[in-house]
Backbone as a chain_set.jsonl record, in Angstrom:
{"seq": "MLAREAGSAVSRETLMAQVWDENWFGPTKTLDVTLASLRQRLHQAAGVAPGAVRVPLITTLRGHGYRLDIPPV", "coords": {"N": [[0.333, 7.605, 2.66], [1.962, 5.829, 1.183], [1.653, 7.044, -1.31], [2.826, 9.541, -0.902], [5.432, 8.753, -0.608], [6.07, 7.608, -3.035], [7.622, 5.223, -5.13], [9.59, 4.681, -3.332], [10.734, 2.425, -0.788], [8.65, 1.488, 1.895], [8.483, 0.629, 5.191], [6.67, -1.968, 6.938], [6.318, -1.415, 9.635], [6.583, 1.362, 9.724], [4.376, 2.149, 8.174], [2.272, 1.151, 9.785], [2.645, 2.682, 12.119], [2.418, 5.339, 11.17], [-0.024, 5.461, 9.769], [-2.066, 4.15, 11.285], [-1.395, 4.473, 14.067], [1.138, 4.79, 16.451], [0.562, 3.518, 18.779], [-1.117, 1.438, 18.208], [-2.729, -1.588, 18.848], [-3.902, -3.66, 17.591], [-4.288, -6.458, 15.294], [-1.598, -7.078, 12.961], [-2.439, -7.9, 10.568], [-4.371, -6.219, 9.735], [-3.184, -4.262, 8.172], [-2.454, -5.808, 5.934], [-4.978, -6.582, 4.95], [-6.075, -4.085, 4.347], [-4.309, -3.18, 2.329], [-4.765, -5.163, 0.411], [-7.397, -4.566, -0.271], [-7.034, -1.992, -1.312], [-5.396, -2.592, -3.519], [-7.244, -4.061, -5.021], [-9.121, -2.081, -5.628], [-7.544, -0.383, -7.206], [-7.04, -2.103, -9.33], [-9.65, -2.43, -10.312], [-10.12, 0.184, -11.163], [-8.417, 0.331, -13.327], [-9.726, -1.364, -15.026], [-11.932, 0.049, -15.867], [-11.578, 1.688, -18.133], [-9.948, 0.173, -20.302], [-6.544, 0.382, -21.108], [-6.674, 3.143, -21.235], [-6.456, 4.087, -18.712], [-3.854, 4.389, -16.509], [-2.701, 2.84, -13.835], [-1.21, 3.049, -10.574], [0.946, 0.566, -9.075], [1.068, -1.539, -6.246], [3.801, -2.792, -4.769], [4.956, -5.61, -3.071], [7.517, -5.863, -0.779], [9.221, -8.303, 0.235], [9.769, -9.178, 3.57], [10.278, -6.597, 4.292], [8.465, -4.344, 3.494], [6.407, -2.232, 1.634], [6.02, -0.754, -1.684], [4.981, 1.908, -3.696], [4.527, 1.863, -7.035], [4.626, 3.981, -9.691], [3.321, 4.067, -12.908], [5.092, 4.872, -15.962], [4.474, 7.847, -17.893]], "CA": [[1.736, 7.439, 3.005], [2.646, 5.259, 0.019], [1.64, 8.039, -2.389], [3.84, 10.556, -0.573], [6.751, 8.129, -0.748], [6.017, 6.805, -4.265], [8.914, 4.796, -5.649], [10.482, 4.347, -2.221], [10.275, 1.371, 0.108], [8.107, 1.922, 3.181], [8.389, -0.57, 6.028], [5.378, -2.271, 7.578], [6.281, -0.721, 10.914], [6.341, 2.784, 9.457], [2.975, 2.276, 7.763], [1.408, 0.943, 10.954], [2.8, 3.809, 13.038], [1.978, 6.589, 10.563], [-1.412, 5.41, 9.314], [-2.982, 3.811, 12.368], [-0.918, 5.124, 15.276], [2.201, 3.959, 17.03], [0.003, 2.792, 19.919], [-2.069, 0.447, 17.705], [-2.503, -2.901, 19.438], [-4.654, -4.644, 16.827], [-3.458, -7.362, 14.497], [-0.916, -6.471, 11.817], [-3.185, -8.321, 9.381], [-5.155, -5.057, 9.33], [-2.43, -3.654, 7.072], [-2.559, -6.704, 4.784], [-6.345, -6.5, 4.44], [-6.235, -2.751, 3.764], [-3.565, -3.135, 1.068], [-5.474, -6.017, -0.547], [-8.548, -3.783, -0.717], [-6.52, -0.914, -2.156], [-4.986, -3.21, -4.787], [-8.461, -4.408, -5.748], [-9.68, -0.835, -6.154], [-6.679, 0.057, -8.3], [-7.285, -3.026, -10.432], [-10.957, -2.076, -10.858], [-9.978, 1.464, -11.863], [-7.77, 0.035, -14.606], [-10.701, -2.058, -15.856], [-12.977, 0.967, -16.304], [-11.266, 2.063, -19.512], [-8.687, -0.523, -20.589], [-5.565, 1.096, -21.907], [-6.768, 4.589, -21.048], [-6.112, 4.411, -17.327], [-2.619, 3.767, -16.037], [-2.791, 2.919, -12.386], [-0.016, 2.633, -9.834], [0.957, -0.785, -8.524], [1.671, -1.685, -4.917], [4.733, -3.914, -4.783], [5.34, -6.12, -1.762], [8.949, -6.086, -0.615], [9.216, -9.357, 1.241], [10.637, -8.971, 4.718], [10.472, -5.178, 4.582], [7.244, -3.552, 3.464], [5.721, -2.014, 0.362], [6.436, 0.378, -2.499], [4.01, 2.297, -4.708], [5.199, 2.077, -8.318], [3.827, 4.784, -10.609], [3.715, 3.766, -14.29], [5.544, 6.043, -16.732], [3.436, 8.488, -18.711]], "C": [[2.51, 6.866, 1.823], [2.703, 6.26, -1.127], [2.68, 9.123, -2.14], [5.239, 10.046, -0.828], [6.842, 7.271, -2.011], [7.415, 6.507, -4.791], [9.91, 4.395, -4.58], [9.869, 3.24, -1.362], [9.793, 1.979, 1.425], [7.897, 0.665, 4.011], [6.988, -0.732, 6.607], [5.239, -1.481, 8.875], [5.979, 0.765, 10.737], [4.896, 3.002, 9.051], [2.036, 2.146, 8.954], [1.459, 2.159, 11.877], [2.207, 5.099, 12.467], [0.489, 6.592, 10.211], [-2.369, 5.127, 10.453], [-2.615, 4.53, 13.661], [0.13, 4.208, 15.876], [1.71, 3.165, 18.228], [-1.029, 1.748, 19.502], [-1.731, -0.923, 18.276], [-3.295, -3.984, 18.736], [-3.714, -5.539, 16.034], [-2.802, -6.641, 13.319], [-1.558, -6.911, 10.512], [-4.07, -7.192, 8.883], [-4.487, -4.378, 8.141], [-2.571, -4.498, 5.811], [-3.939, -6.604, 4.136], [-6.579, -5.155, 3.753], [-5.524, -2.655, 2.424], [-4.21, -4.026, 0.013], [-6.68, -5.278, -1.117], [-8.115, -2.659, -1.656], [-6.068, -1.451, -3.511], [-6.194, -3.553, -5.649], [-9.091, -3.159, -6.369], [-8.849, -0.294, -7.315], [-6.897, -0.801, -9.541], [-8.623, -2.715, -11.1], [-10.89, -0.768, -11.636], [-9.348, 1.243, -13.233], [-8.752, -0.622, -15.56], [-11.801, -1.16, -16.389], [-12.784, 1.352, -17.757], [-9.92, 1.434, -19.871], [-7.776, 0.267, -21.521], [-5.568, 2.594, -21.686], [-6.313, 5.005, -19.654], [-4.852, 3.654, -16.942], [-2.586, 3.94, -14.533], [-1.484, 2.496, -11.741], [-0.169, 1.209, -9.308], [1.614, -0.763, -7.154], [2.505, -2.954, -4.946], [5.069, -4.309, -3.351], [6.835, -6.385, -1.759], [9.106, -7.048, 0.56], [10.241, -9.094, 2.341], [10.852, -7.51, 5.073], [9.152, -4.42, 4.628], [6.675, -3.46, 2.068], [6.298, -0.815, -0.36], [5.325, 0.643, -3.512], [4.779, 2.633, -5.981], [4.24, 2.795, -9.266], [4.27, 4.452, -12.034], [4.163, 5.011, -15.03], [4.418, 6.569, -17.619], [3.689, 8.259, -20.162]], "O": [[3.59, 7.354, 1.493], [3.703, 6.319, -1.843], [3.343, 9.573, -3.075], [6.128, 10.804, -1.215], [7.61, 6.31, -2.05], [8.269, 7.388, -4.888], [10.96, 3.83, -4.887], [8.65, 3.137, -1.231], [10.437, 2.862, 1.992], [7.208, -0.26, 3.58], [6.232, 0.23, 6.746], [4.172, -0.945, 9.175], [5.215, 1.35, 11.505], [4.253, 3.937, 9.529], [1.11, 2.942, 9.11], [0.423, 2.612, 12.363], [1.569, 5.863, 13.191], [-0.178, 7.618, 10.343], [-3.392, 5.802, 10.576], [-3.482, 5.143, 14.283], [0.01, 2.985, 15.809], [2.38, 2.225, 18.655], [-1.746, 1.223, 20.353], [-0.586, -1.369, 18.2], [-3.362, -5.112, 19.223], [-2.494, -5.391, 16.1], [-3.375, -5.711, 12.752], [-1.254, -6.355, 9.456], [-4.482, -7.202, 7.724], [-5.166, -3.965, 7.202], [-2.787, -3.955, 4.727], [-4.05, -6.549, 2.912], [-7.208, -5.096, 2.697], [-6.078, -2.103, 1.473], [-4.202, -3.678, -1.168], [-6.95, -5.359, -2.315], [-8.76, -2.411, -2.675], [-6.33, -0.829, -4.541], [-6.17, -3.359, -6.864], [-9.54, -3.193, -7.514], [-9.402, 0.199, -8.298], [-6.935, -0.293, -10.662], [-8.719, -2.734, -12.327], [-11.544, -0.633, -12.67], [-9.72, 1.911, -14.198], [-8.635, -0.461, -16.775], [-12.54, -1.568, -17.285], [-13.741, 1.341, -18.532], [-8.878, 2.08, -19.76], [-8.192, 0.747, -22.575], [-4.557, 3.253, -21.927], [-5.848, 6.125, -19.444], [-4.796, 2.428, -17.039], [-2.458, 5.054, -14.025], [-0.741, 1.684, -12.293], [-1.283, 0.718, -9.124], [2.594, -0.053, -6.933], [1.98, -4.053, -5.125], [5.42, -3.466, -2.525], [7.353, -7.061, -2.648], [9.119, -6.641, 1.722], [11.413, -8.826, 2.075], [11.535, -7.207, 6.051], [8.763, -3.91, 5.678], [6.481, -4.472, 1.394], [6.966, 0.03, 0.235], [4.791, -0.288, -4.114], [5.58, 3.568, -6.006], [3.175, 2.275, -9.598], [5.457, 4.542, -12.346], [3.664, 6.103, -14.755], [3.531, 5.823, -18.034], [2.92, 8.723, -21.004]]}, "num_chains": 1, "name": "protein.A"}
């Protein structure tokens, strides 16, 4: 979902509804844990070949949601 909307803000509610299901009744911390894991994987990918790999960054937009920022080529 973030990759499809790269560069645009995506609300927490939209992510929860689109990724898990609008009927999800689990904790919203599930989203936080998933994004932390994704950030860690992106960080590890950048460490594989320093300087050679340019990875996107997930920016937290406090009070709204998240945005995937793609680095320029």
